[in-house]
Coordinates of N, CA and C in Angstrom, one line a residue:
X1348 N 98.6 2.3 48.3 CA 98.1 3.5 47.8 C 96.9 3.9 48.6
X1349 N 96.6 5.2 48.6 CA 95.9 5.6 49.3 C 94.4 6.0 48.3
X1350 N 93.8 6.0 48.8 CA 92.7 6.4 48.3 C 92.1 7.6 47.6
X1351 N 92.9 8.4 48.7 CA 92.4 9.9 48.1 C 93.6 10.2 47.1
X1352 N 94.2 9.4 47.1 CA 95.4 9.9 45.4 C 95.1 9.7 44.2
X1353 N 94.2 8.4 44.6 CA 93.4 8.3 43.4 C 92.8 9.3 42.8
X1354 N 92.9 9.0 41.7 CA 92.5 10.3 40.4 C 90.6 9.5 40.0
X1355 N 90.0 10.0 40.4 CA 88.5 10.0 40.3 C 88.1 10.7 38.9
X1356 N 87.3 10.0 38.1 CA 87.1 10.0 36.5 C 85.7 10.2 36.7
X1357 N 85.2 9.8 37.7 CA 83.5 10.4 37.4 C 83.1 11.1 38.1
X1358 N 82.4 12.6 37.8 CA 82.3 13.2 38.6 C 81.5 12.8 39.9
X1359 N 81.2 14.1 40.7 CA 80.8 13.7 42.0 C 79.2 13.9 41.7
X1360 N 78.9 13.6 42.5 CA 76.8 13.5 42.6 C 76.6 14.5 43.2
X1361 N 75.5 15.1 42.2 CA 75.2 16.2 43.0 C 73.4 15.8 43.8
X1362 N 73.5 16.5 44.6 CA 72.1 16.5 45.1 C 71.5 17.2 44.6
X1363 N 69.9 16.9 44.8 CA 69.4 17.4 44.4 C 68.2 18.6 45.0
X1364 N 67.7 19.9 45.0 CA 67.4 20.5 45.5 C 66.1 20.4 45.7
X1365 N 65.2 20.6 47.3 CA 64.4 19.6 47.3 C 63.3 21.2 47.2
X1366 N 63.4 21.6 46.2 CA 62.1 22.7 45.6 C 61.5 21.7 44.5
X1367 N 60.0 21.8 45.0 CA 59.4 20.9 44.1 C 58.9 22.0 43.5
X1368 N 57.8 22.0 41.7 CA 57.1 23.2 41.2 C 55.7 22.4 41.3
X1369 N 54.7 22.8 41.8 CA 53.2 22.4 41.7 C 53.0 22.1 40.3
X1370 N 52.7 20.8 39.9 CA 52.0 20.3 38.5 C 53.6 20.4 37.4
X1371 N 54.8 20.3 37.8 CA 55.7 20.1 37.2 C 55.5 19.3 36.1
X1372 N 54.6 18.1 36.5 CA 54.7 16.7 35.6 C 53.3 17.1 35.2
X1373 N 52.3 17.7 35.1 CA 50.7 17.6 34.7 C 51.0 17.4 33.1
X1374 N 51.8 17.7 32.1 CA 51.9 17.8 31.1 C 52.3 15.9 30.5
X1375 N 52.8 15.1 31.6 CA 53.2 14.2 31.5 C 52.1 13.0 32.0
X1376 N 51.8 13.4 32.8 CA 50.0 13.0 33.5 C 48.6 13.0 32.3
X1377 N 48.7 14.3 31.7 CA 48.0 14.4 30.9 C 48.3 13.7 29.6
X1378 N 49.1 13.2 29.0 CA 50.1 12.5 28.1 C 49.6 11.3 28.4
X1379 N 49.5 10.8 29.3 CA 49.5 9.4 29.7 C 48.3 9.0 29.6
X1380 N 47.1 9.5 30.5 CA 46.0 9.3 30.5 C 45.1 9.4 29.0
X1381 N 45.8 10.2 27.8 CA 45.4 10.4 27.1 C 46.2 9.0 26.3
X1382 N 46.8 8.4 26.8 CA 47.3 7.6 25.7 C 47.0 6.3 26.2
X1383 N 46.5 6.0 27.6 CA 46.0 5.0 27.9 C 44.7 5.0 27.4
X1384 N 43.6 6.6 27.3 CA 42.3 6.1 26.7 C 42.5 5.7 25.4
X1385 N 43.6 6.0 24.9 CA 43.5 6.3 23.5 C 44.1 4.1 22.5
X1386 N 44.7 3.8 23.8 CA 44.6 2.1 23.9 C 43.8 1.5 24.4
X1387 N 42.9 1.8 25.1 CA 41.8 1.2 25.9 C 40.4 1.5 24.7
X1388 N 40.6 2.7 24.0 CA 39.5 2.6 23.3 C 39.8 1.6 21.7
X1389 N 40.8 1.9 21.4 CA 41.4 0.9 20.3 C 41.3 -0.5 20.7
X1390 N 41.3 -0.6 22.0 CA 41.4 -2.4 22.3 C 39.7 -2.4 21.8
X1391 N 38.8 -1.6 22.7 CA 37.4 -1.7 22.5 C 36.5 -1.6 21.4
X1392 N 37.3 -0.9 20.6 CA 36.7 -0.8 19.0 C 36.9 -1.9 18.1
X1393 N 38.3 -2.4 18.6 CA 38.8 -3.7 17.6 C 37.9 -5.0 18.4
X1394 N 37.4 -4.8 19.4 CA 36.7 -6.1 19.8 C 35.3 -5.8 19.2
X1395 N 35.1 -4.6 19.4 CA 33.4 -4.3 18.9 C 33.5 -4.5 17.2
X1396 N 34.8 -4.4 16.4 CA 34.8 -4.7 15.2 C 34.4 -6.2 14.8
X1397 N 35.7 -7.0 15.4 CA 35.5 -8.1 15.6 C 34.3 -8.7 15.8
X1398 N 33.4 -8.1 16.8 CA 32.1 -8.8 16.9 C 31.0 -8.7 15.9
X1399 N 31.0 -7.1 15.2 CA 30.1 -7.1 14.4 C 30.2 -8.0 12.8
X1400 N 31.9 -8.1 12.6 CA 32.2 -8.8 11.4 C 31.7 -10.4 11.9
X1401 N 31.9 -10.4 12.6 CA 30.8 -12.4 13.3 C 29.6 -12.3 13.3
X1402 N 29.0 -11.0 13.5 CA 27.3 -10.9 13.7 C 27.1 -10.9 11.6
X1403 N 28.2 -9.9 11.4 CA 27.8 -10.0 9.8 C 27.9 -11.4 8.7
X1404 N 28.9 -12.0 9.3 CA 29.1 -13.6 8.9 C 27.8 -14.4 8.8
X1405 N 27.3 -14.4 10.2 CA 26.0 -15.3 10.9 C 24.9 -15.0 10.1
X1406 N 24.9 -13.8 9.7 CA 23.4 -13.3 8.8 C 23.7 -13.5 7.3
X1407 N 25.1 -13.6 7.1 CA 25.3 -13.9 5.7 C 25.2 -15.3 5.5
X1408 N 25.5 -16.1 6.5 CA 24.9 -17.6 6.3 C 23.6 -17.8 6.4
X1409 N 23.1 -17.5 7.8 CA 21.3 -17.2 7.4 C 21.2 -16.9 6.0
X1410 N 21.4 -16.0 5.0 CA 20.7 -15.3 4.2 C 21.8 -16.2 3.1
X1411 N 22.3 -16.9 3.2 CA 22.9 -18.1 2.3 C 22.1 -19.3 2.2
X1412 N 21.5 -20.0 3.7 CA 20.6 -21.1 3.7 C 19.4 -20.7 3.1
X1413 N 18.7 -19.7 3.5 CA 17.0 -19.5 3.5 C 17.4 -19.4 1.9
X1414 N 18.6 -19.0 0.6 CA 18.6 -18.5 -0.7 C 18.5 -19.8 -1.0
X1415 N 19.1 -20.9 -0.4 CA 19.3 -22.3 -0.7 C 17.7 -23.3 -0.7
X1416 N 17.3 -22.6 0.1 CA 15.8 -23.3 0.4 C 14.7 -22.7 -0.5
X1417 N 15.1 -21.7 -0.8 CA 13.9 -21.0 -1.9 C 13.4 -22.0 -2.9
X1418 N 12.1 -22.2 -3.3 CA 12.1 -22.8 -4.5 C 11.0 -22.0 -5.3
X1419 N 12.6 -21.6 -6.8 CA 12.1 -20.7 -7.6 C 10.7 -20.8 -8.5
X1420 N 10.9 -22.2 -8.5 CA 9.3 -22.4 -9.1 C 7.9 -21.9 -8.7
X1421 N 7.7 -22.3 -7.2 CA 6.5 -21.5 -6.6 C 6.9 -20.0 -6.1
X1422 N 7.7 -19.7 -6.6 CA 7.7 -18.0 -6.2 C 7.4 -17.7 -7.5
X1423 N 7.5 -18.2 -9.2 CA 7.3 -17.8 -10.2 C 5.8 -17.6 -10.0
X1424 N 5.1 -18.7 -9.5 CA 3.6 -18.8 -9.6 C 3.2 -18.6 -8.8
X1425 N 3.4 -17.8 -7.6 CA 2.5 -17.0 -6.7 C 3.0 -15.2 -7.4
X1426 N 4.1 -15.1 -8.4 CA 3.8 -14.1 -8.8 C 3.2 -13.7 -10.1
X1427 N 3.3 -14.8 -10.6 CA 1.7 -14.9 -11.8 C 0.4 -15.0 -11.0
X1428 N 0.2 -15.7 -10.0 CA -0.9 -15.9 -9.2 C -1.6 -14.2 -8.5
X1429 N -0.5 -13.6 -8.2 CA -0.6 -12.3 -7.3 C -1.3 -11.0 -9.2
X1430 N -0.9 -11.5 -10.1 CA -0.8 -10.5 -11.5 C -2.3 -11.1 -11.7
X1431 N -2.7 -12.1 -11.8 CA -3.9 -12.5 -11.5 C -5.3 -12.0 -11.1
X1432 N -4.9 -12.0 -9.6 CA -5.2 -11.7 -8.6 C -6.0 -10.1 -8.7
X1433 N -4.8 -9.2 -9.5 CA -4.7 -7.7 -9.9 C -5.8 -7.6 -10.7
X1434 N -5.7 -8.4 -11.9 CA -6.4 -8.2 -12.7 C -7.7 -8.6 -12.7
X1435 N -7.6 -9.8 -11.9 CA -9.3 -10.3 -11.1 C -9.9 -9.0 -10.3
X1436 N -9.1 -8.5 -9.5 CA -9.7 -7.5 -8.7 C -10.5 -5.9 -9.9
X1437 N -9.7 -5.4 -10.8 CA -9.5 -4.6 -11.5 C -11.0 -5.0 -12.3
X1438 N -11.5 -6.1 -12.5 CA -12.5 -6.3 -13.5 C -13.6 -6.2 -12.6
X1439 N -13.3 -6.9 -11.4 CA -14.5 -6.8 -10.6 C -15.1 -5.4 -10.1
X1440 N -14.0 -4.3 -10.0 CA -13.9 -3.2 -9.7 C -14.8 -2.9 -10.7
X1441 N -14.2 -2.8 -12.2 CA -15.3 -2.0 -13.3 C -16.6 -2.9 -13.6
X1442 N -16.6 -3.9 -13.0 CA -17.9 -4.7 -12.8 C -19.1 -3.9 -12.9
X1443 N -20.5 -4.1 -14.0 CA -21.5 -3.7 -14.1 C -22.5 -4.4 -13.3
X1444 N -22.9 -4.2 -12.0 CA -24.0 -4.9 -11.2 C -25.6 -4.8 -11.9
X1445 N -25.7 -5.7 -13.0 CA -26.9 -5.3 -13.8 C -28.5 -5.6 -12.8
X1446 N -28.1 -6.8 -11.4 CA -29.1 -6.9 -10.9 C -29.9 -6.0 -10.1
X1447 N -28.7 -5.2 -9.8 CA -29.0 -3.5 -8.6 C -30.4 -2.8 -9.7
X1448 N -30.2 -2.2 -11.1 CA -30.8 -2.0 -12.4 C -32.0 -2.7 -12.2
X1449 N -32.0 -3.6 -12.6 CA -33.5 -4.4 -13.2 C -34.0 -4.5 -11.2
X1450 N -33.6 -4.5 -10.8 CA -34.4 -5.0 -9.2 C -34.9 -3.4 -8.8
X1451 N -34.1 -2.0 -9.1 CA -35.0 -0.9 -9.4 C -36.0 -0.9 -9.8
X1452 N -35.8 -1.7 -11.7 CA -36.7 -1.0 -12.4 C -37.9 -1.7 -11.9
X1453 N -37.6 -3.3 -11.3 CA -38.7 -4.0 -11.1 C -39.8 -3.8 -9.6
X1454 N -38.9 -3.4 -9.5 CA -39.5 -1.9 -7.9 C -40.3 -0.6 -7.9
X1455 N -40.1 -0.1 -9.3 CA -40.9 1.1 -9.6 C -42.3 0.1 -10.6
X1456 N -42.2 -1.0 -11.4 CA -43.1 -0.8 -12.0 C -44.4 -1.2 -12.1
X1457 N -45.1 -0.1 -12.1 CA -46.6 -0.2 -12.3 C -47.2 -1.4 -12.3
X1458 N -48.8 -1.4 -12.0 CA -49.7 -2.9 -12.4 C -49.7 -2.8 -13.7
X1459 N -50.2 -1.7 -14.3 CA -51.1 -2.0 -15.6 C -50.0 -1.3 -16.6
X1460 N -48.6 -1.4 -16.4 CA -48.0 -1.6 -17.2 C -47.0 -3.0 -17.5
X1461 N -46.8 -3.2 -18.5 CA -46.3 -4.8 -18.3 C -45.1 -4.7 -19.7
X1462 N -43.6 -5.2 -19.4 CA -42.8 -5.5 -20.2 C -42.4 -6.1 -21.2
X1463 N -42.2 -6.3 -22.7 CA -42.0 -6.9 -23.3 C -40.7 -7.4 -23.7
X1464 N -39.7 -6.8 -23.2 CA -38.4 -6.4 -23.6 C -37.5 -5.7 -23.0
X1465 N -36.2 -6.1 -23.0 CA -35.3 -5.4 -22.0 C -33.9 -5.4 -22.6
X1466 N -33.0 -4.5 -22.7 CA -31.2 -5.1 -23.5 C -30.8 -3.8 -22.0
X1467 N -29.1 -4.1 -22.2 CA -28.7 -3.2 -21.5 C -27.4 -3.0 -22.0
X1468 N -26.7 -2.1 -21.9 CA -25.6 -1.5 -22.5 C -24.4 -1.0 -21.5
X1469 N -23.5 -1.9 -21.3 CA -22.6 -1.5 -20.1 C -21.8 0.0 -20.2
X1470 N -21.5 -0.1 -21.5 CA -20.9 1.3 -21.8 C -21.2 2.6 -21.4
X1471 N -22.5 2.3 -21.4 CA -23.4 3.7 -21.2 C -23.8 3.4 -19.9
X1472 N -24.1 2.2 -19.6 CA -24.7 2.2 -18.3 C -26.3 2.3 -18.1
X1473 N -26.8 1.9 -19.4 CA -28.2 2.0 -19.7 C -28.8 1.0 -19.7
X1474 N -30.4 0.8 -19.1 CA -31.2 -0.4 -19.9 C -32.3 0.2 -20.7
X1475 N -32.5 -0.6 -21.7 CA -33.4 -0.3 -22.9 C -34.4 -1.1 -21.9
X1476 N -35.8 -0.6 -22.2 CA -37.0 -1.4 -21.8 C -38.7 -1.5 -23.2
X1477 N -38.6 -2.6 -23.5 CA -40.0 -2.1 -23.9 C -40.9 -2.7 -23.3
X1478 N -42.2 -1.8 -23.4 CA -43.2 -1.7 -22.2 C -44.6 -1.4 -23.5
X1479 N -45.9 -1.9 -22.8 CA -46.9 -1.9 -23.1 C -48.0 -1.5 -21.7
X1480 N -48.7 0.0 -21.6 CA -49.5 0.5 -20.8 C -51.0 0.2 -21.3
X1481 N -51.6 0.4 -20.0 CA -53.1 -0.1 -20.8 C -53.4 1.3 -21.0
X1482 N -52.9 2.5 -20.5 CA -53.3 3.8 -20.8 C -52.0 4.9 -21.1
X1483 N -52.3 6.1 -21.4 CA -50.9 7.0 -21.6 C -51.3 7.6 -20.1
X1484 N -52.3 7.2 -19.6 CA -51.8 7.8 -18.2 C -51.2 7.0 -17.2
X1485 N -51.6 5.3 -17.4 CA -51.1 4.4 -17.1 C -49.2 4.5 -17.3
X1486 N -48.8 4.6 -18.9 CA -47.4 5.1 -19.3 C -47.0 6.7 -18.4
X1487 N -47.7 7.6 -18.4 CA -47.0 8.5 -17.4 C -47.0 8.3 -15.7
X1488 N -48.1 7.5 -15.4 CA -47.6 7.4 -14.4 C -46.2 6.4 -14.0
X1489 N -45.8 5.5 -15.0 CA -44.9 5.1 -14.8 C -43.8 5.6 -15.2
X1490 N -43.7 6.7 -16.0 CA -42.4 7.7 -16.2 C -42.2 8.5 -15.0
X1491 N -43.7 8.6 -14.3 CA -43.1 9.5 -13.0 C -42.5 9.0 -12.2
X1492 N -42.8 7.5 -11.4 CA -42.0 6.2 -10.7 C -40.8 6.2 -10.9
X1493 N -40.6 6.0 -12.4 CA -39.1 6.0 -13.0 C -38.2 7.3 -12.4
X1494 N -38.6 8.6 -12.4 CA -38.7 10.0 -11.9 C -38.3 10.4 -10.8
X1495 N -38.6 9.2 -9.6 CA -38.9 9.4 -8.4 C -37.4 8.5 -7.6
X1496 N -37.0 7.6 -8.8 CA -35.4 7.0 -8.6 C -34.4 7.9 -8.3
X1497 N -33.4 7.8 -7.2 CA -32.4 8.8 -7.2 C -31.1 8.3 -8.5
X1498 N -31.4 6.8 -8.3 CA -30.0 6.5 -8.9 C -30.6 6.6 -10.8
X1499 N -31.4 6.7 -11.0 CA -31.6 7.0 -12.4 C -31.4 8.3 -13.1
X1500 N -30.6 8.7 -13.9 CA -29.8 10.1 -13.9 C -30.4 10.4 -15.3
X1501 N -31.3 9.3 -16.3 CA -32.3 10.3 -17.7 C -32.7 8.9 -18.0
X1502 N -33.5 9.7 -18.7 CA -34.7 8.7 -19.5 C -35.0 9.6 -20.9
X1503 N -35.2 8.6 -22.0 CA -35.3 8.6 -23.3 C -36.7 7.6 -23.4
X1504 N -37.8 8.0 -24.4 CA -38.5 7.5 -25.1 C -38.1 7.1 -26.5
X1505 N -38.8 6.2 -27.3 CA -38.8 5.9 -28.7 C -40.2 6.1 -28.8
X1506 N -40.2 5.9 -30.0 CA -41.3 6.0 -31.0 C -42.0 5.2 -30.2
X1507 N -43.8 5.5 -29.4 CA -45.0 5.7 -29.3 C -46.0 5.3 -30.2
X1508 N -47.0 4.2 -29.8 CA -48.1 3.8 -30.9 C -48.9 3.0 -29.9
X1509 N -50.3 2.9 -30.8 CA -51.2 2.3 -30.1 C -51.5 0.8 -30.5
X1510 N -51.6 -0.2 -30.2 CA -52.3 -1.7 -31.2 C -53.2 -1.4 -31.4
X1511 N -53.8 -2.8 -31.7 CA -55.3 -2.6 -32.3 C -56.0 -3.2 -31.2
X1512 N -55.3 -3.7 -30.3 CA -56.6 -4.0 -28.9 C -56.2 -2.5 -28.0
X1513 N -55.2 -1.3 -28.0 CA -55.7 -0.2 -27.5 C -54.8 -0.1 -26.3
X1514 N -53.4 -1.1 -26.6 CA -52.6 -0.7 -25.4 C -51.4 0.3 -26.3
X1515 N -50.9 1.1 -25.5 CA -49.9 2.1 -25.6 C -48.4 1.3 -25.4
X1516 N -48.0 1.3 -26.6 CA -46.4 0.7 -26.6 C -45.5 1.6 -27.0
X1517 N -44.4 1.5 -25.8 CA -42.9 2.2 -26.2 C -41.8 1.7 -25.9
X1518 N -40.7 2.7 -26.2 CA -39.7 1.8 -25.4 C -38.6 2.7 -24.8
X1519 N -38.1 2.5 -23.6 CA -37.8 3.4 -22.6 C -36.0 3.3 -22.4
X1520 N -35.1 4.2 -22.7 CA -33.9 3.9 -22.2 C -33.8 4.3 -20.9
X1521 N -33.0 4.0 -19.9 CA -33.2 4.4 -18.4 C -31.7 4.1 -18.6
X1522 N -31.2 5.9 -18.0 CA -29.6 5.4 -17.7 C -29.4 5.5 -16.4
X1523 N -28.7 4.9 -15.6 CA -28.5 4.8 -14.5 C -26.8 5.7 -13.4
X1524 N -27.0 6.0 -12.2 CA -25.7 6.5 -12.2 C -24.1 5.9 -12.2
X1525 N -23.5 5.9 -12.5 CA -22.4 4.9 -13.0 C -21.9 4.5 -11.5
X1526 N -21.6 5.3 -10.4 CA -21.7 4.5 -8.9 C -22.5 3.4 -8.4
X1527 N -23.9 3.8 -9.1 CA -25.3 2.8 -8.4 C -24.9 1.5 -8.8
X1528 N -24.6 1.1 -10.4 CA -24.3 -0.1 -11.1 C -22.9 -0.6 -11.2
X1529 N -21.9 0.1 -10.7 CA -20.8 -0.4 -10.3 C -20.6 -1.0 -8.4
X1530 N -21.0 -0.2 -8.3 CA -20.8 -0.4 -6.7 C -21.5 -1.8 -5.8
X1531 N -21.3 -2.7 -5.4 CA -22.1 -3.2 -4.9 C -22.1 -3.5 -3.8
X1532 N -21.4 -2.1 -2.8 CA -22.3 -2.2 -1.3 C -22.9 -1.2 -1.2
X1533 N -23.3 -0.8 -2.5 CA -24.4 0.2 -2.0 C -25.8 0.2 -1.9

């Protein structure tokens, strides 16, 4: 038999026509590229996951040992110690410097008057003084002294009298300004 009698069941091939179109395939190109970044960045995020879940591990064991090594006892009493501390500071703050006061008063006072007595009252911020002058001019010149204090902010007398040797006795409140007797870098 011959060949060409054969009865042929597949068609014949066609060729193909050799017109190309500019950017035929760009839609296919662009496809690709977008699906290679789109596996290249999934590879890169799943490794950057991966690493941060190991960096978060490492710190959770850090912060597992250092909870292990705490000892709760001296952290109780450095924070009683620190409440302490507060309250130490807070008192010292409202602290009455009574020596700033009397190292004034004993700065202004006169020769020929002379002290018999002294209280002081933190509340007010006052010292009581009693005093004996050899004169009432001797006593005012020492109200004026007292006068001449910036940090002294009033003065009160009491009851006034003479003895019988002829000195002038009183007794003097002196309040002071509540900065001068608290403060003590001033």
């Amino acid at each position: 038999m011959d060949r060409r009698d054969q009865l042929q069941l597949l068609p014949g091939t066609k060729k193909r026509l050799g017109i190309k179109v500019k950017g035929e395939n760009r839609f296919l190109y662009i496809g690709s590229a977008i699906l290679g970044a789109v596996i290249v960045s999934m590879f890169a995020l799943g490794r950057y996951q991966t690493n941060l879940e190991d960096q978060l591990t490492q710190v959770n064991d850090q912060i597992s040992i250092v909870e292990k090594s705490r000892k709760k006892s001296e952290e109780v009493g450095l924070k009683v110690l620190q409440q302490r501390l507060s309250l130490i500071s807070e008192l010292i703050d409202s602290h009455t410097y009574w020596t700033k006061g009397l190292t004034s008063i004993a700065g202004l006072m006169q020769n020929d008057v002379r002290l018999e007595s002294f209280s002081g009252d933190a509340n007010l911020g006052s010292i009581g003084i009693a005093v004996q002058a050899s004169s009432y001019a001797a006593l005012a010149r020492q109200v004026a002294s007292f006068l001449t204090e910036s940090a002294i902010s009033d003065l009160s007398f009491g009851k006034t009298n003479t003895t019988s040797e002829g000195l002038v006795e009183t007794s003097i409140t002196i309040k002071f300004n509540r900065e001068f007797i608290k403060n003590s870098k001033k």
